Short mmCIF file of C-alpha atoms in Angstrom, two decimals:
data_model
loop_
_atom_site.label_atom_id
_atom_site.label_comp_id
_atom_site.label_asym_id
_atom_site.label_seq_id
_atom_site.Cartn_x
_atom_site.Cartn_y
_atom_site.Cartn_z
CA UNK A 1 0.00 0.00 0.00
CA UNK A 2 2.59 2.42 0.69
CA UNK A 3 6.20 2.66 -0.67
CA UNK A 4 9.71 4.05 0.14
CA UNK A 5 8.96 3.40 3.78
CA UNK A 6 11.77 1.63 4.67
CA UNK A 7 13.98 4.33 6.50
CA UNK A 8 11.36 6.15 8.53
CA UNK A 9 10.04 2.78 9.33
CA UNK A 10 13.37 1.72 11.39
CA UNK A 11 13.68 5.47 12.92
CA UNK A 12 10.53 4.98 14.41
CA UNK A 13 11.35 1.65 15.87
CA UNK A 14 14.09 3.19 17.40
CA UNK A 15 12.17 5.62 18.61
CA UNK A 16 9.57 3.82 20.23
CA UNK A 17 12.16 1.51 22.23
CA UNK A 18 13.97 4.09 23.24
CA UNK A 19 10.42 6.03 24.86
CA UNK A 20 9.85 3.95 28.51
CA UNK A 21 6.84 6.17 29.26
CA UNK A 22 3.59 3.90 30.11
CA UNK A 23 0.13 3.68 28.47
CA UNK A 24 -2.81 2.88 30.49
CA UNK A 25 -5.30 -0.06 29.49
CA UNK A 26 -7.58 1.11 26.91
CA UNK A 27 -5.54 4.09 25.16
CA UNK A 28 -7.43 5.29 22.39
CA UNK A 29 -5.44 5.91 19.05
CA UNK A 30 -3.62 9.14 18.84
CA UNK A 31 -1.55 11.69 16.22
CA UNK A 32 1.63 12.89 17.09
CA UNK A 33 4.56 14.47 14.90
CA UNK A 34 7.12 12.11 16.51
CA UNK A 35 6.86 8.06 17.41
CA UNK A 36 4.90 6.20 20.01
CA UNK A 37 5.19 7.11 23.53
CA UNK A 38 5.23 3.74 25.77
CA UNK A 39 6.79 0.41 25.76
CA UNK A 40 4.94 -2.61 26.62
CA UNK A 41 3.39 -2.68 29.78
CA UNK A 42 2.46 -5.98 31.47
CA UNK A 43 -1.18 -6.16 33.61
CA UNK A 44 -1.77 -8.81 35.80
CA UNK A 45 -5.74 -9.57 35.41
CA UNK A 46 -6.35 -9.96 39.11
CA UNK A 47 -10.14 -10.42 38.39
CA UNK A 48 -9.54 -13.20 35.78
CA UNK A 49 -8.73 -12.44 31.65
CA UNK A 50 -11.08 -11.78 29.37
CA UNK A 51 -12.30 -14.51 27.17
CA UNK A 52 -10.14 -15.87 24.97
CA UNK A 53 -9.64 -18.79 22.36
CA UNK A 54 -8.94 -22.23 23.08
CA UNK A 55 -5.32 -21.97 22.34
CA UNK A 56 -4.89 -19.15 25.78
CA UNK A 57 -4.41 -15.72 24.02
CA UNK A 58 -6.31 -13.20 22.14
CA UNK A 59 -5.27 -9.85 20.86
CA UNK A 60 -7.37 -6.81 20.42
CA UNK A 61 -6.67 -2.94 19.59
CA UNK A 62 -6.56 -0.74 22.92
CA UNK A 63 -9.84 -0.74 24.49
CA UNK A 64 -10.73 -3.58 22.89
CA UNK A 65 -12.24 -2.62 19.24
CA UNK A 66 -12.70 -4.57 16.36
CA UNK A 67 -9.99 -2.77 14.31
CA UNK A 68 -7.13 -0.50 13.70
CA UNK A 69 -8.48 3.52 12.84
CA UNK A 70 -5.86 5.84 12.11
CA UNK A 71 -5.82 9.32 10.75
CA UNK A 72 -3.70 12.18 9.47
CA UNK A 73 -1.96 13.67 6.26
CA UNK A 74 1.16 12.95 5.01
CA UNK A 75 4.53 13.22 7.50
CA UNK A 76 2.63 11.90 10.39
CA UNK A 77 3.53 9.30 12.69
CA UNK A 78 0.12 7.93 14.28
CA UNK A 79 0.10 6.09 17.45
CA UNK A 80 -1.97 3.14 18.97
CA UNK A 81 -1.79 0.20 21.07
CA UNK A 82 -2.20 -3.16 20.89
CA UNK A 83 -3.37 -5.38 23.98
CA UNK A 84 -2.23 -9.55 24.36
CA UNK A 85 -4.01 -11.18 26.72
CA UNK A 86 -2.32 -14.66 27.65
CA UNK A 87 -5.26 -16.53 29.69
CA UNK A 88 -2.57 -19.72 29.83
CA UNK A 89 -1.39 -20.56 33.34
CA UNK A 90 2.36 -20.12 31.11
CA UNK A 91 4.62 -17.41 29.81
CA UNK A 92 3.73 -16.59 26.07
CA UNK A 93 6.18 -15.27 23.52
CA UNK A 94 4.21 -13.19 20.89
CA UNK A 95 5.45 -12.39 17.63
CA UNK A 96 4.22 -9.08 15.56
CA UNK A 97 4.07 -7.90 12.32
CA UNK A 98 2.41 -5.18 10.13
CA UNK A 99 1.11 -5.49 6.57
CA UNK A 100 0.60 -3.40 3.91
CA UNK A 101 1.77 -0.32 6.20
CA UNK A 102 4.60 0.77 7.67
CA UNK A 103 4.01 -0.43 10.97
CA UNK A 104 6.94 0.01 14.05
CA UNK A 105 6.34 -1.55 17.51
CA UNK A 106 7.49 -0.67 20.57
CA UNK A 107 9.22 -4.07 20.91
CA UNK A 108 8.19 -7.20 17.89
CA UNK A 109 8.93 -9.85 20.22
CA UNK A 110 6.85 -9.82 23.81
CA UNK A 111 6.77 -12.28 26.65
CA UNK A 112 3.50 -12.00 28.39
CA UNK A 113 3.44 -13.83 32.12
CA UNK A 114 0.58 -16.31 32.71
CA UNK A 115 -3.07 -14.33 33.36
CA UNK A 116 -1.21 -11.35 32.31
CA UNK A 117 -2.21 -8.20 29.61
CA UNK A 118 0.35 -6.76 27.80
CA UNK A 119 -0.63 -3.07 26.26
CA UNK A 120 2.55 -2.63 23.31
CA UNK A 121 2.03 0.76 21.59
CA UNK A 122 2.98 1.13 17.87
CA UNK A 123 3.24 3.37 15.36
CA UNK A 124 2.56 4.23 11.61
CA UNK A 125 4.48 6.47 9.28
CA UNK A 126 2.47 8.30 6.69
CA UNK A 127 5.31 8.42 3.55
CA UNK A 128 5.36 11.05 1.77
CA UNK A 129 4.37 8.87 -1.42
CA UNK A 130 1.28 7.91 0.56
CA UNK A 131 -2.05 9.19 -1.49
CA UNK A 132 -4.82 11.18 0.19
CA UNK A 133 -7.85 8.50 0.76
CA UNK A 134 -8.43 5.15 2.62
CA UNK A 135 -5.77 2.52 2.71
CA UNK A 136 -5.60 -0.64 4.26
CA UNK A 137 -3.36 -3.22 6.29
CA UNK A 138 -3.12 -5.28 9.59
CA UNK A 139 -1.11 -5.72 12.77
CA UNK A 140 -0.48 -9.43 13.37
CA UNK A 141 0.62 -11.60 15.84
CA UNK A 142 1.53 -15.15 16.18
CA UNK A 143 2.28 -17.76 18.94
CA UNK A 144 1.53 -21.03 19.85
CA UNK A 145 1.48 -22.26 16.34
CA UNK A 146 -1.54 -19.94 15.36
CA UNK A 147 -1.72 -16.38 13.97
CA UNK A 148 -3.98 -13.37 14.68
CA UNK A 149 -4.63 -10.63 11.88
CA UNK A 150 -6.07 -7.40 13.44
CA UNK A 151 -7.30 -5.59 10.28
CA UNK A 152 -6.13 -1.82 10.29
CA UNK A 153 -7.76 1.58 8.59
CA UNK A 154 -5.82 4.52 7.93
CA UNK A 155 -6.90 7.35 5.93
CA UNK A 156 -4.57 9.93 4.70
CA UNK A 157 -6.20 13.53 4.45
CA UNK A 158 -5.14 16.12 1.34
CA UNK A 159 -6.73 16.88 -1.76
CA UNK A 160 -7.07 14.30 -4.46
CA UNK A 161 -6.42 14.60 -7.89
CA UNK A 162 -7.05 12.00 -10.55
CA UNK A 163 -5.22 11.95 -13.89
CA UNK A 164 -4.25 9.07 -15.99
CA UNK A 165 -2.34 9.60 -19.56
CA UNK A 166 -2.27 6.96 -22.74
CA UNK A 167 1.07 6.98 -24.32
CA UNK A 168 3.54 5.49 -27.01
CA UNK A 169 0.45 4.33 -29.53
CA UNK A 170 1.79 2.22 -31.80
CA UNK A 171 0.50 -0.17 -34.38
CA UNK A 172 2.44 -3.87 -34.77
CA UNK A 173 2.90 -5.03 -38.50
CA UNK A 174 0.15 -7.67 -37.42
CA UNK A 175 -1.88 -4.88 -36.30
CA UNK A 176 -1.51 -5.58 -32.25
CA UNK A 177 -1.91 -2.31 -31.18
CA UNK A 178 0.09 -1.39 -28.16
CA UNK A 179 0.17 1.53 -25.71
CA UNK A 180 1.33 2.47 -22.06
CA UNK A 181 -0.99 3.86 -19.64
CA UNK A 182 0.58 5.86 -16.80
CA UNK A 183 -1.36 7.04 -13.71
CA UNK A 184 -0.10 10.78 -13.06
CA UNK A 185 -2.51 11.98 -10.18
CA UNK A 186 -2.67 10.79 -6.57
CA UNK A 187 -5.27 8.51 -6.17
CA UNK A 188 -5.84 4.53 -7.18
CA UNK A 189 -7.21 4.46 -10.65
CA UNK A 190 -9.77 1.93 -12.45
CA UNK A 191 -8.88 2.49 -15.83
CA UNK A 192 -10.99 1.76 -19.21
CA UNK A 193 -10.32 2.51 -22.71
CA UNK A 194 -12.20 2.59 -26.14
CA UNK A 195 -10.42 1.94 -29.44
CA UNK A 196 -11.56 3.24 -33.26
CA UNK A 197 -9.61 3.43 -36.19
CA UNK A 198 -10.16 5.34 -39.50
CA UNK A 199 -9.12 4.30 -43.25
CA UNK A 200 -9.56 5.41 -46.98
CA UNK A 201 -12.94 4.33 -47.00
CA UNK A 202 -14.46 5.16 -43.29
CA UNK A 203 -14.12 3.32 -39.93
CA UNK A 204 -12.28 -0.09 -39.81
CA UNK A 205 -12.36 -1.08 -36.29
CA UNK A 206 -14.41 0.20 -33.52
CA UNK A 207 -14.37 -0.81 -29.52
CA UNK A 208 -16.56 0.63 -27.26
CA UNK A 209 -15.20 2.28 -23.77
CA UNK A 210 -14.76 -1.09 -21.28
CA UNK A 211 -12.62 -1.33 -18.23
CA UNK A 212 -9.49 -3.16 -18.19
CA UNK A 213 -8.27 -5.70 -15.74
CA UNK A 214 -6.20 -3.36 -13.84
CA UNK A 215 -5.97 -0.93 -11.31
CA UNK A 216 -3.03 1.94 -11.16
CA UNK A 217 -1.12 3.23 -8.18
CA UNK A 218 -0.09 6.74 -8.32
CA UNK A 219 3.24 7.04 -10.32
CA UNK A 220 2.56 3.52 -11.95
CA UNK A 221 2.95 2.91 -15.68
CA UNK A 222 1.47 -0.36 -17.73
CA UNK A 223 2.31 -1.39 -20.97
CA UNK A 224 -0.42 -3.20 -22.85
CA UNK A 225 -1.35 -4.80 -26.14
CA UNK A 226 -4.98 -4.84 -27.84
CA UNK A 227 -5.69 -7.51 -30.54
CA UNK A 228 -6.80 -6.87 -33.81
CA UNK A 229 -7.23 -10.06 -35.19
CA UNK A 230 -8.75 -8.56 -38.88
CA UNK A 231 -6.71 -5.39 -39.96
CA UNK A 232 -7.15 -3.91 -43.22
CA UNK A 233 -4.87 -6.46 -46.09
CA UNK A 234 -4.46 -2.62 -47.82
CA UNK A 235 -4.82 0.20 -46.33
CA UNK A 236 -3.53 3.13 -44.49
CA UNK A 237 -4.86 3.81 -41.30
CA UNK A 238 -5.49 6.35 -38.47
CA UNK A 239 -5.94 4.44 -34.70
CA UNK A 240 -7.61 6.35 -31.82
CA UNK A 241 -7.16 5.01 -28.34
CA UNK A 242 -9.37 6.89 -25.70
CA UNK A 243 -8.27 6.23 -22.12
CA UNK A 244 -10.45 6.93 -19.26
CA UNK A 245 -10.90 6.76 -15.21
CA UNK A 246 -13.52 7.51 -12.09
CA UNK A 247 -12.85 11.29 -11.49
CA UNK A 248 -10.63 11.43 -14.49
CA UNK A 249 -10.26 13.75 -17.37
CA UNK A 250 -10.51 11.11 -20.95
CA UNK A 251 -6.67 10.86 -22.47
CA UNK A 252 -6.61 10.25 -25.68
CA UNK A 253 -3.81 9.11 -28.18
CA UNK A 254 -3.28 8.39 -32.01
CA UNK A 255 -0.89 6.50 -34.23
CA UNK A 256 -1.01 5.98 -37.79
CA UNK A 257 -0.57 2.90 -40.03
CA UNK A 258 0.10 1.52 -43.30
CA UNK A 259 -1.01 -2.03 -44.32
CA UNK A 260 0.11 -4.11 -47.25
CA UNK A 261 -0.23 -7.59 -47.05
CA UNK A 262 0.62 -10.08 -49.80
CA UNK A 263 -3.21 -10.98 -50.26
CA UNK A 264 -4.33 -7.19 -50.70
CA UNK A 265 -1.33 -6.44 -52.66
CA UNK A 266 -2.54 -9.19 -54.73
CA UNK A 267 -6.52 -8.53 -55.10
CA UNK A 268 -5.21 -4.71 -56.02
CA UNK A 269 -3.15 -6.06 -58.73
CA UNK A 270 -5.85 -8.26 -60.39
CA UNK A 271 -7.92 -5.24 -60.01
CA UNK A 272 -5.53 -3.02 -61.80
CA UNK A 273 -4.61 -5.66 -64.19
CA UNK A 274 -8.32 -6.02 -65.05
CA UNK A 275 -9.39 -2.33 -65.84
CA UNK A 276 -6.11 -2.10 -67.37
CA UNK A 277 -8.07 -5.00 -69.63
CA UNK A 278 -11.16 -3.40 -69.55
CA UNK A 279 -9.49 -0.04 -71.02
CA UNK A 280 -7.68 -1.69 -73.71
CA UNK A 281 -10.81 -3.74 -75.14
CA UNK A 282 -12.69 -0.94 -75.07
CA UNK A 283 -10.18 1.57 -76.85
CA UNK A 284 -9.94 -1.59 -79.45
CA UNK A 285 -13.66 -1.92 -79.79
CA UNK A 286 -13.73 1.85 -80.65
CA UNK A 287 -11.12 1.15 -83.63
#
């Protein structure tokens, strides 16, 4: 989901073991301009754990909702915490991970004594090549030979602009048309296109607008192909390729084309060679 995150992610891992303030039991999610504020804290559950799963341990988002919600524009670090709740009468070692964010915890690896909570805030790094809109991921965490996914929301506030581009049209000798789309806004694109093309004697091929099996990241650039199984066997040829997108302004491109294949070379010869026949009988018949 979000790219060139790699060096902010590892500053604010450092960060956030290297902050030894505590969090309270049910810390809502927060914003702050610099990493996560607490290491993991360890709560005995003198009044007995929550429920939990057969295996001993659950793991919930602070106060215990049903998923991650994060929110802020791009250069934030946003904060929450993650609660493991080890119902086992044994030490557990839990193992965590984020996914499709750039997710730093306050420590990846956490022992959590028997009937014990352990809060572990974390943190996630908007990057600046982050797009404005909703994005998804998850904090996991594994042990005991399972694996828990806590699904996670962030949206990333700014403006939004949509603009996708068609580019380098060009037609194949077998008349494969092929073309590059490249997504030049900020936002996720669906993209469809419509082709027509225009000969000597009117409109040889035309496709309709239909969406393609693709989706475009901002920045990202596809090359594609389009069959034409039946191009002209002699003609010369003008293709159109119309690109368009939700919240999009259409994109068009054109290439041109020449065909000349041995059959229509062929069929225009025995053309020519009969009016040339045609010409001559008649100029004779006038004699």
């Amino acid at each position: 989901m979000m790219r060139g995150a790699r060096a902010g992610y590892a500053a604010t891992a450092a960060a956030l073991l290297a902050a030894l303030a505590t969090t309270g039991p049910g810390a809502g999610p927060a914003a702050a301009a610099g990493p996560a504020r607490a290491a993991a804290r360890t709560t005995p559950d003198r009044a007995g754990p929550p429920p939990a799963p057969a295996s001993g341990w659950s793991v919930t988002p602070a106060a215990g909702r049903p998923y991650v919600y994060l929110e802020g524009a791009v250069g934030s670090v946003l904060q929450d915490t993650l609660s493991l709740t080890n119902a086992g009468t044994k030490p557990l070692t839990v193992r965590l991970s984020g996914e499709g964010a750039p997710v730093a915890f306050a420590a990846r690896t956490v022992t959590v004594p028997a009937r014990t909570r352990a809060d572990v805030p974390f943190a996630v790094t908007v990057t600046a090549d982050t797009p404005p809109g909703d994005h998804r991921g998850s904090v996991r965490a594994g042990a005991a030979g399972r694996e828990t996914v806590v699904p996670l929301h962030l949206r990333v506030s700014g403006p939004r602009l949509a603009a996708l581009t068609v580019e380098d049209v060009r037609v194949e000798p077998t008349g494969t048309l092929r073309y590059t789309l490249v997504n030049r806004g900020n936002t996720v694109l669906a993209p469809r296109l419509a082709v027509r093309a225009e000969g000597h004697l009117g409109t040889v091929l035309d496709r309709p607008e239909r969406a393609l099996p693709l989706v475009l990241r901002p920045g990202e650039r596809v090359t594609r192909t389009e069959p034409w199984p039946d191009p002209p066997a002699l003609d010369s040829v003008t293709v159109h390729l119309t690109a368009g997108a939700p919240g999009a302004a259409p994109a068009s491109a054109r290439a041109d084309a020449s065909f000349a294949s041995p059959a229509g070379v062929g069929a225009l010869a025995a053309v020519l060679l009969a009016a040339a026949g045609t010409a001559t009988y008649a100029i004779r018949r006038r004699r």
